[in-house]
Amino acid sequence: MTISPLLHRPRRRPAPEPSRYRDVLALPNVTRLLAGAVIGHLPVAMAPLAILIAVRADGGSLRLAGILAAVYGLAAAIGQPLWGRLLDRHGHRVAIGATALASTTAFLALALLSPAGHPAPAAVIAAAAGLCTPPLEAALRVLWPHVVESPQHRRAALALDACAQELVFIGGPLLVLGLDAVTGTVLVLTATAAIGLGGSALFLSAPPTRTWQPVPTRTHWLGPIRVPGLRALAAALFGAGITLGALNVVALAAGERHHAGYLSTMIPAALAVGSLTGGLLFGRRTWPGSPARQLLLIGAGFLLGSLPMLTDPAPPLAIAAAVLPGLFLAPLLVTGFHALDVLVPRSTLAEASAWLIACLGLGQAAGTALAGLVPSTAPAGTAAVAAAGAALGLFLLLVTRRHLTLQTPKGVRRGSAEPLTGSR
C-alpha cells in the first residue's frame, strides 16, 4: 500500500487572524480603563480653549490669553516624565490620585481668580494645573501587558488607546464651546476640573490599578532616557510634534487667507479623523518587518502626507489633504509605544512612555511658535515648517535606526518580561 506523499507534507502554520477590536473591548476592565483615561485626559484638550475664553471674558488681551494657554501646555508636557517616575516607584494611586487632586485644585483656583486683573498669579496657577496633569496615558500603557495577554491583541489595544486620544482632542474643544454656551465662562473651568477628577477616579476604580505593583529596582537618576532607543523615539516624536503644532497655524492662516474661518477647526479635525482611521486599520493586524523598519516606513508616509499643504490648496482640498499625515500619526505612536516593551526595563516603562508623550507635546509647542514667526502672507512658509518637522523626525529615525533594532540576548526570548536592547 502506497501512502500519498501529500500526507507527509508539513502543515503550514495558519496566519494569525486580524485582531478584532470587540474582542479586546470584551476583556475585563479594558472599557473602564479606556473610558477613565479618555475622560481624565479631556482637560488637556479643554484647558487651552477654556483659559482663552475665561481671559477674554474677564477683559484680558488675546496676548495674555495665549501666554496663559501656552504656559499650561508646556507645563503639562514637562511634568509627565516626573509623574511617570513616581508611578514606576509608587503605583497608580499615589501618582494619579495626588496629581488629579492638585490639578483640580488649581483649575478651581483659576476659575475663581480674575486672570486679567492678576496675570502673574494666573500664570503660576495655570502652570500648576498643567504641571500636575495626571499621567493617565503612561499609566494605561503600563497596564496593557497585565490586562491584555495576547501580543496581537495588545497591538490592537494600543491602537484603540491612540485613537481614543484623538477623540480627546476632537471632543474637548467642542465640550468647552458647549459648556460656555449653556453655563457661562466661570463654570467652564470648574467643569474642566470636575471632568478631570471624575475620569481619574474612574480609572483608579479599575481593579488592575490596585493589583499592579511597581518593580523595586535601583535606577540611574536620569532614568530610561539614558537608553539610546528611547532617545531616538523621543526625538522622532518631537519632530512629529512640530508638524502637528505647525499645522494648527497653517489652518488658522488658511482660514484668514481664504476668508473661510471654519478651516481653523476643520483642518485639525480632518487630521484627527485621519489618525483615527489609520490607527484602527493599523491595529487590526500584525505587520511584517522589524519595528525600526516599520517606523521608517511610517515616518516616510507621515512626511509625504504633509507635503500637499505646501501648494496652499483651496479650502475643500486643504481639508482632504489634512487627512493624509493623520493616517500615519496613530501608527507612528502605536509602533513607538510597542517598541518600548523591549527597549527599556519594565520597571521604567511608565517614565519611558511619559517621555514620548512629553516630547510630542514639546514638539507641538515648538511647531506652533516657529510657524507663528512666519508672515501670514507666506502660506508656503508655515506649511514648510510642518513638512520640516516630519522630515526631521524621519531623518532622526534613519540615523538612529541601529538603536531601534531589537537584538535578543542569549537566554532571553523576545517578548519576555526582561528588557532587551538598552537594558545594561
Coordinates of C-alpha atoms in Angstrom, one line a residue:
M1 CA 0.0 0.0 0.0
T2 CA 1.5 3.3 -1.1
I3 CA 0.9 6.4 1.1
S4 CA 0.5 9.6 -0.8
P5 CA 3.4 12.0 -0.4
L6 CA 0.8 14.7 0.3
L7 CA 0.3 13.1 3.8
H8 CA 4.0 13.7 4.6
R9 CA 4.0 17.4 3.8
P10 CA 4.2 19.5 6.9
R11 CA 1.2 21.6 7.5
R12 CA 1.6 25.3 7.1
R13 CA 1.0 27.3 10.2
P14 CA -2.1 29.3 9.7
A15 CA -1.6 33.1 9.5
P16 CA -2.8 34.9 12.6
E17 CA -6.3 36.3 12.3
P18 CA -6.7 40.1 12.4
S19 CA -7.4 41.4 15.9
R20 CA -11.0 42.3 16.4
Y21 CA -11.5 45.3 18.5
R22 CA -14.6 44.0 20.0
D23 CA -12.6 41.0 21.4
V24 CA -10.2 43.4 23.1
L25 CA -13.0 45.6 24.4
A26 CA -14.7 42.5 25.8
L27 CA -11.8 41.7 28.0
P28 CA -12.3 42.5 31.7
N29 CA -11.5 46.1 32.7
V30 CA -10.5 47.3 29.2
T31 CA -13.5 49.5 28.7
R32 CA -13.3 51.1 32.2
L33 CA -9.6 51.8 31.8
L34 CA -10.0 53.3 28.4
A35 CA -13.0 55.4 29.5
G36 CA -11.3 56.6 32.6
A37 CA -8.1 57.6 30.6
V38 CA -10.1 59.4 28.0
I39 CA -12.3 61.3 30.4
G40 CA -9.5 62.1 32.7
H41 CA -7.4 63.4 29.8
L42 CA -10.1 65.7 28.5
P43 CA -8.8 68.7 30.5
V44 CA -5.6 68.7 28.4
A45 CA -7.7 69.4 25.3
M46 CA -10.2 71.6 27.1
A47 CA -7.9 73.8 29.2
P48 CA -6.2 75.9 26.5
L49 CA -9.6 77.0 25.0
A50 CA -11.2 77.3 28.4
I51 CA -8.4 79.6 29.6
L52 CA -8.7 81.7 26.4
I53 CA -12.4 82.1 26.9
A54 CA -12.0 83.0 30.6
V55 CA -9.4 85.6 30.0
R56 CA -11.3 87.3 27.1
A57 CA -14.5 87.3 29.2
D58 CA -12.6 88.9 32.0
G59 CA -11.5 91.7 29.7
G60 CA -7.9 90.4 29.2
S61 CA -6.0 90.7 25.9
L62 CA -5.6 87.9 23.4
R63 CA -1.8 88.1 24.1
L64 CA -2.4 87.3 27.8
A65 CA -4.8 84.5 26.9
G66 CA -2.2 83.0 24.5
I67 CA 0.6 83.2 27.1
L68 CA -1.5 81.5 29.8
A69 CA -2.6 78.7 27.5
A70 CA 1.0 78.2 26.3
V71 CA 2.2 78.1 30.0
Y72 CA -0.4 75.4 30.7
G73 CA 0.6 73.3 27.7
L74 CA 4.3 73.5 28.3
A75 CA 3.9 72.7 32.0
A76 CA 1.7 69.7 31.1
A77 CA 4.4 68.3 28.8
I78 CA 7.3 68.9 31.2
G79 CA 5.6 67.2 34.2
Q80 CA 4.8 63.9 32.6
P81 CA 8.3 62.2 33.0
L82 CA 8.3 63.3 36.6
W83 CA 4.9 61.7 37.4
G84 CA 5.9 58.7 35.2
R85 CA 8.8 58.0 37.5
L86 CA 6.5 58.4 40.6
L87 CA 4.2 55.9 39.1
D88 CA 7.0 53.4 38.4
R89 CA 8.1 53.6 42.0
H90 CA 4.9 54.0 44.0
G91 CA 2.0 52.9 41.8
H92 CA -1.2 54.3 40.3
R93 CA -3.0 55.5 43.4
V94 CA -0.1 57.8 44.6
A95 CA 0.8 59.1 41.1
I96 CA -2.7 59.6 39.7
G97 CA -4.5 60.4 42.9
A98 CA -2.1 63.1 44.0
T99 CA -1.8 64.8 40.6
A100 CA -5.6 64.7 40.0
L101 CA -6.3 66.4 43.3
A102 CA -3.6 69.0 42.7
S103 CA -4.7 69.8 39.2
T104 CA -8.4 70.0 40.2
T105 CA -7.5 72.5 42.9
A106 CA -5.5 74.6 40.5
F107 CA -8.3 74.7 38.0
L108 CA -10.8 75.7 40.6
A109 CA -8.5 78.5 41.8
L110 CA -8.1 79.7 38.3
A111 CA -11.9 79.8 37.9
L112 CA -12.3 82.0 41.0
L113 CA -9.4 84.3 40.1
S114 CA -9.6 87.3 37.7
P115 CA -6.9 86.4 35.3
A116 CA -7.0 89.8 33.6
G117 CA -6.6 91.6 36.9
H118 CA -4.0 89.2 38.3
P119 CA -1.9 88.0 35.4
A120 CA 1.1 86.8 37.4
P121 CA -0.8 84.7 39.9
A122 CA -2.9 83.4 37.0
A123 CA 0.3 82.3 35.1
V124 CA 1.5 80.5 38.3
I125 CA -1.8 78.7 38.8
A126 CA -2.1 77.8 35.1
A127 CA 1.4 76.3 35.3
A128 CA 0.5 74.3 38.4
A129 CA -2.7 73.0 36.7
G130 CA -0.6 71.8 33.7
L131 CA 2.4 70.5 35.7
C132 CA 0.0 68.3 37.8
T133 CA -1.7 66.7 34.8
P134 CA -2.2 63.1 35.8
P135 CA 0.0 60.6 33.9
L136 CA -3.0 58.7 32.6
E137 CA -1.5 57.8 29.2
A138 CA 1.6 56.4 30.8
A139 CA -0.5 54.6 33.5
L140 CA -2.6 52.9 30.9
R141 CA 0.5 51.9 28.9
V142 CA 1.9 50.2 31.9
L143 CA -1.3 48.2 32.5
W144 CA -1.8 46.8 29.0
P145 CA 0.6 43.8 29.3
H146 CA -1.3 42.9 32.5
V147 CA -4.8 43.3 31.1
V148 CA -4.3 42.1 27.5
E149 CA -2.1 38.9 27.5
S150 CA -2.1 38.2 23.7
P151 CA 0.7 40.3 21.9
Q152 CA -1.6 40.5 18.9
H153 CA -4.5 41.9 20.9
R154 CA -2.0 44.2 22.8
R155 CA -1.2 45.9 19.5
A156 CA -5.0 46.3 18.9
A157 CA -5.3 47.7 22.4
L158 CA -2.5 50.2 21.8
A159 CA -4.3 51.3 18.6
L160 CA -7.5 51.8 20.5
D161 CA -5.6 53.8 23.0
A162 CA -4.1 56.0 20.3
C163 CA -7.5 56.5 18.7
A164 CA -9.1 57.3 22.0
Q165 CA -6.6 60.2 22.5
E166 CA -7.7 61.6 19.1
L167 CA -11.3 61.6 20.4
V168 CA -10.0 63.7 23.4
F169 CA -8.7 66.4 21.1
I170 CA -11.8 66.4 18.9
G171 CA -14.3 66.3 21.8
G172 CA -12.5 68.5 24.3
P173 CA -12.8 71.8 22.4
L174 CA -16.4 71.0 21.4
L175 CA -17.3 70.3 25.0
V176 CA -15.8 73.7 26.1
L177 CA -17.8 75.6 23.5
G178 CA -21.0 73.7 24.5
L179 CA -20.4 74.4 28.2
D180 CA -19.7 78.1 27.5
A181 CA -22.9 78.5 25.6
V182 CA -25.0 76.7 28.2
T183 CA -23.4 77.5 31.6
G184 CA -21.2 80.6 31.2
T185 CA -17.5 81.2 31.3
V186 CA -16.7 80.7 35.0
L187 CA -18.3 77.2 35.1
V188 CA -16.2 76.1 32.1
L189 CA -13.0 75.9 34.2
T190 CA -15.0 74.4 37.1
A191 CA -16.4 71.7 34.7
T192 CA -12.9 71.1 33.4
A193 CA -11.7 70.4 36.9
A194 CA -14.6 68.1 37.7
I195 CA -14.2 66.1 34.4
G196 CA -10.6 65.5 35.1
L197 CA -11.1 64.4 38.6
G198 CA -14.0 62.2 37.6
G199 CA -12.0 60.5 34.9
S200 CA -9.1 59.9 37.2
A201 CA -11.4 58.4 39.8
L202 CA -13.0 56.1 37.2
F203 CA -9.6 54.9 36.1
L204 CA -8.4 54.2 39.6
S205 CA -11.6 52.2 40.3
A206 CA -10.5 49.5 37.9
P207 CA -9.1 46.5 39.8
P208 CA -5.8 46.3 37.7
T209 CA -4.7 49.7 39.2
R210 CA -4.8 48.1 42.6
T211 CA -3.3 44.8 41.7
W212 CA -0.4 46.2 39.6
Q213 CA 2.7 46.6 41.7
P214 CA 5.9 48.5 40.9
V215 CA 9.1 46.5 40.4
P216 CA 11.5 47.6 43.1
T217 CA 14.8 48.4 41.5
R218 CA 17.7 50.8 41.6
T219 CA 17.9 53.1 38.6
H220 CA 20.1 55.9 37.4
W221 CA 18.9 59.4 38.3
L222 CA 18.4 60.1 34.5
G223 CA 16.1 57.1 34.3
P224 CA 15.2 55.4 31.0
I225 CA 16.2 58.4 28.9
R226 CA 19.7 57.1 29.1
V227 CA 18.6 54.3 26.7
P228 CA 19.6 55.2 23.1
G229 CA 16.5 53.6 21.7
L230 CA 14.2 55.8 23.9
R231 CA 16.1 58.9 23.0
A232 CA 15.7 58.0 19.3
L233 CA 12.0 57.6 19.6
A234 CA 11.6 60.7 21.7
A235 CA 13.5 62.8 19.2
A236 CA 11.4 61.4 16.3
L237 CA 8.2 62.2 18.1
F238 CA 9.5 65.7 18.8
G239 CA 9.8 66.2 15.1
A240 CA 6.2 64.8 14.5
G241 CA 5.0 67.2 17.2
I242 CA 6.5 70.1 15.3
T243 CA 4.4 69.1 12.3
L244 CA 1.2 68.9 14.4
G245 CA 1.8 72.3 16.0
A246 CA 2.6 74.0 12.7
L247 CA -0.5 72.5 11.1
N248 CA -2.6 74.4 13.6
V249 CA -1.1 77.6 12.4
V250 CA -1.4 76.6 8.8
A251 CA -5.2 76.0 9.5
L252 CA -5.6 79.4 11.1
A253 CA -3.7 81.2 8.4
A254 CA -5.6 79.4 5.6
G255 CA -8.9 80.4 7.2
E256 CA -7.9 84.1 7.1
R257 CA -6.4 83.9 3.7
H258 CA -9.4 82.2 2.0
H259 CA -12.0 84.0 4.2
A260 CA -13.1 80.6 5.5
G261 CA -12.9 80.7 9.3
Y262 CA -14.1 77.2 9.5
L263 CA -10.7 75.9 8.3
S264 CA -9.2 76.7 11.7
T265 CA -11.2 73.9 13.2
M266 CA -11.9 71.7 10.2
I267 CA -8.2 71.1 9.3
P268 CA -7.3 69.9 12.8
A269 CA -10.5 67.8 12.8
A270 CA -9.6 66.2 9.5
L271 CA -6.1 65.4 10.8
A272 CA -7.7 63.7 13.8
V273 CA -10.1 61.8 11.6
G274 CA -7.2 60.6 9.5
S275 CA -5.3 59.5 12.7
L276 CA -8.4 57.6 13.9
T277 CA -8.7 55.8 10.6
G278 CA -5.1 55.0 10.3
G279 CA -4.9 53.7 13.9
L280 CA -7.9 51.5 13.5
L281 CA -6.6 50.0 10.3
F282 CA -3.0 49.6 11.5
G283 CA -4.0 47.9 14.8
R284 CA -6.1 45.2 13.1
R285 CA -3.2 43.1 12.1
T286 CA 0.5 42.3 12.7
W287 CA 2.8 43.9 10.1
P288 CA 6.0 42.4 8.7
G289 CA 9.4 43.8 9.4
S290 CA 11.3 45.0 12.5
P291 CA 10.0 47.9 14.5
A292 CA 12.9 50.1 13.1
R293 CA 11.8 49.3 9.5
Q294 CA 8.1 49.9 10.3
L295 CA 9.0 53.3 12.0
L296 CA 11.0 54.4 8.9
L297 CA 8.2 53.5 6.5
I298 CA 5.5 55.1 8.7
G299 CA 7.7 58.2 9.1
A300 CA 8.2 58.4 5.4
G301 CA 4.4 58.3 4.9
F302 CA 3.9 61.0 7.5
L303 CA 6.4 63.2 5.6
L304 CA 4.8 62.6 2.2
G305 CA 1.4 63.3 3.7
S306 CA 2.5 66.7 4.9
L307 CA 3.7 67.9 1.5
P308 CA 0.4 68.7 -0.2
M309 CA -0.1 71.6 2.2
L310 CA 2.9 73.3 0.5
T311 CA 0.7 74.1 -2.5
D312 CA -1.7 76.2 -0.5
P313 CA -4.8 74.2 -1.7
A314 CA -8.3 75.5 -1.9
P315 CA -10.4 75.0 1.3
P316 CA -12.0 71.7 0.3
L317 CA -8.7 70.3 -0.9
A318 CA -7.0 71.6 2.3
I319 CA -9.4 69.6 4.5
A320 CA -8.8 66.5 2.4
A321 CA -5.0 67.0 2.4
A322 CA -5.0 67.2 6.3
V323 CA -6.3 63.7 6.4
L324 CA -3.1 62.4 4.8
P325 CA -0.5 62.9 7.6
G326 CA -3.1 61.9 10.1
L327 CA -3.3 58.4 8.5
F328 CA 0.3 57.8 9.7
L329 CA 0.2 59.6 13.1
A330 CA -1.5 56.9 15.2
P331 CA 0.5 54.1 13.6
L332 CA 3.7 56.0 14.4
L333 CA 2.6 56.3 18.1
V334 CA 1.4 52.7 18.3
T335 CA 4.7 51.3 16.9
G336 CA 6.8 53.6 19.1
F337 CA 5.0 52.6 22.3
H338 CA 5.0 49.0 21.3
A339 CA 8.8 49.1 20.8
L340 CA 9.2 50.3 24.4
D341 CA 8.4 46.8 25.6
V342 CA 11.8 45.6 24.6
L343 CA 13.8 48.8 24.5
V344 CA 13.6 49.8 28.2
P345 CA 13.5 47.9 31.5
R346 CA 9.9 47.1 32.6
S347 CA 10.5 48.9 35.9
T348 CA 10.8 52.2 34.0
L349 CA 8.0 51.7 31.4
A350 CA 5.8 54.4 32.8
E351 CA 8.5 57.0 32.7
A352 CA 9.7 56.0 29.3
S353 CA 6.1 56.3 28.0
A354 CA 5.8 59.7 29.6
W355 CA 9.0 60.9 27.9
L356 CA 7.4 60.1 24.5
I357 CA 4.2 61.9 25.4
A358 CA 6.2 64.9 26.7
C359 CA 8.4 65.2 23.6
L360 CA 5.4 65.0 21.3
G361 CA 3.8 67.9 23.3
L362 CA 7.0 69.9 23.4
G363 CA 7.3 69.5 19.6
Q364 CA 3.8 70.8 19.2
A365 CA 4.6 73.9 21.2
A366 CA 7.8 74.4 19.2
G367 CA 5.9 73.9 15.9
T368 CA 3.3 76.4 16.8
A369 CA 5.9 79.0 17.9
L370 CA 8.1 78.5 14.7
A371 CA 5.1 78.6 12.3
G372 CA 3.8 81.7 14.1
L373 CA 7.0 83.6 13.2
V374 CA 6.3 83.1 9.5
P375 CA 4.4 86.1 8.0
S376 CA 0.8 85.2 7.2
T377 CA 1.4 86.4 3.6
A378 CA 3.7 83.4 3.1
P379 CA 1.4 80.3 3.1
A380 CA 4.2 78.0 1.9
G381 CA 6.3 79.1 4.8
T382 CA 4.0 77.8 7.6
A383 CA 3.4 74.6 5.6
A384 CA 7.2 74.3 5.2
V385 CA 7.6 74.3 9.0
A386 CA 5.2 71.4 9.2
A387 CA 7.0 69.4 6.5
A388 CA 10.3 70.2 8.1
G389 CA 9.2 68.7 11.4
A390 CA 8.2 65.5 9.6
A391 CA 11.5 65.4 7.7
L392 CA 13.4 66.0 10.9
G393 CA 11.6 63.0 12.6
L394 CA 12.3 60.8 9.6
F395 CA 16.0 61.8 9.5
L396 CA 16.4 61.1 13.2
L397 CA 14.8 57.7 12.8
L398 CA 17.2 57.0 9.9
V399 CA 20.4 57.9 11.7
T400 CA 19.4 56.2 14.9
R401 CA 17.8 53.0 13.4
R402 CA 20.5 50.8 14.9
H403 CA 19.3 51.7 18.4
L404 CA 15.8 50.6 17.4
T405 CA 16.9 47.2 16.1
L406 CA 15.9 44.7 18.7
Q407 CA 18.6 42.1 19.4
T408 CA 17.7 39.2 21.6
P409 CA 20.5 38.2 24.1
K410 CA 21.2 34.6 24.9
G411 CA 18.7 33.0 27.2
V412 CA 16.1 35.7 26.7
R413 CA 13.2 35.2 24.5
R414 CA 11.7 38.1 22.5
G415 CA 8.6 39.4 24.2
S416 CA 9.6 38.2 27.6
A417 CA 9.4 40.4 30.7
E418 CA 13.1 41.1 30.7
P419 CA 14.4 44.2 28.8
L420 CA 16.5 43.6 25.7
T421 CA 18.3 46.4 23.9
G422 CA 19.4 49.2 26.3
S423 CA 18.9 47.3 29.5
R424 CA 22.5 47.3 30.6

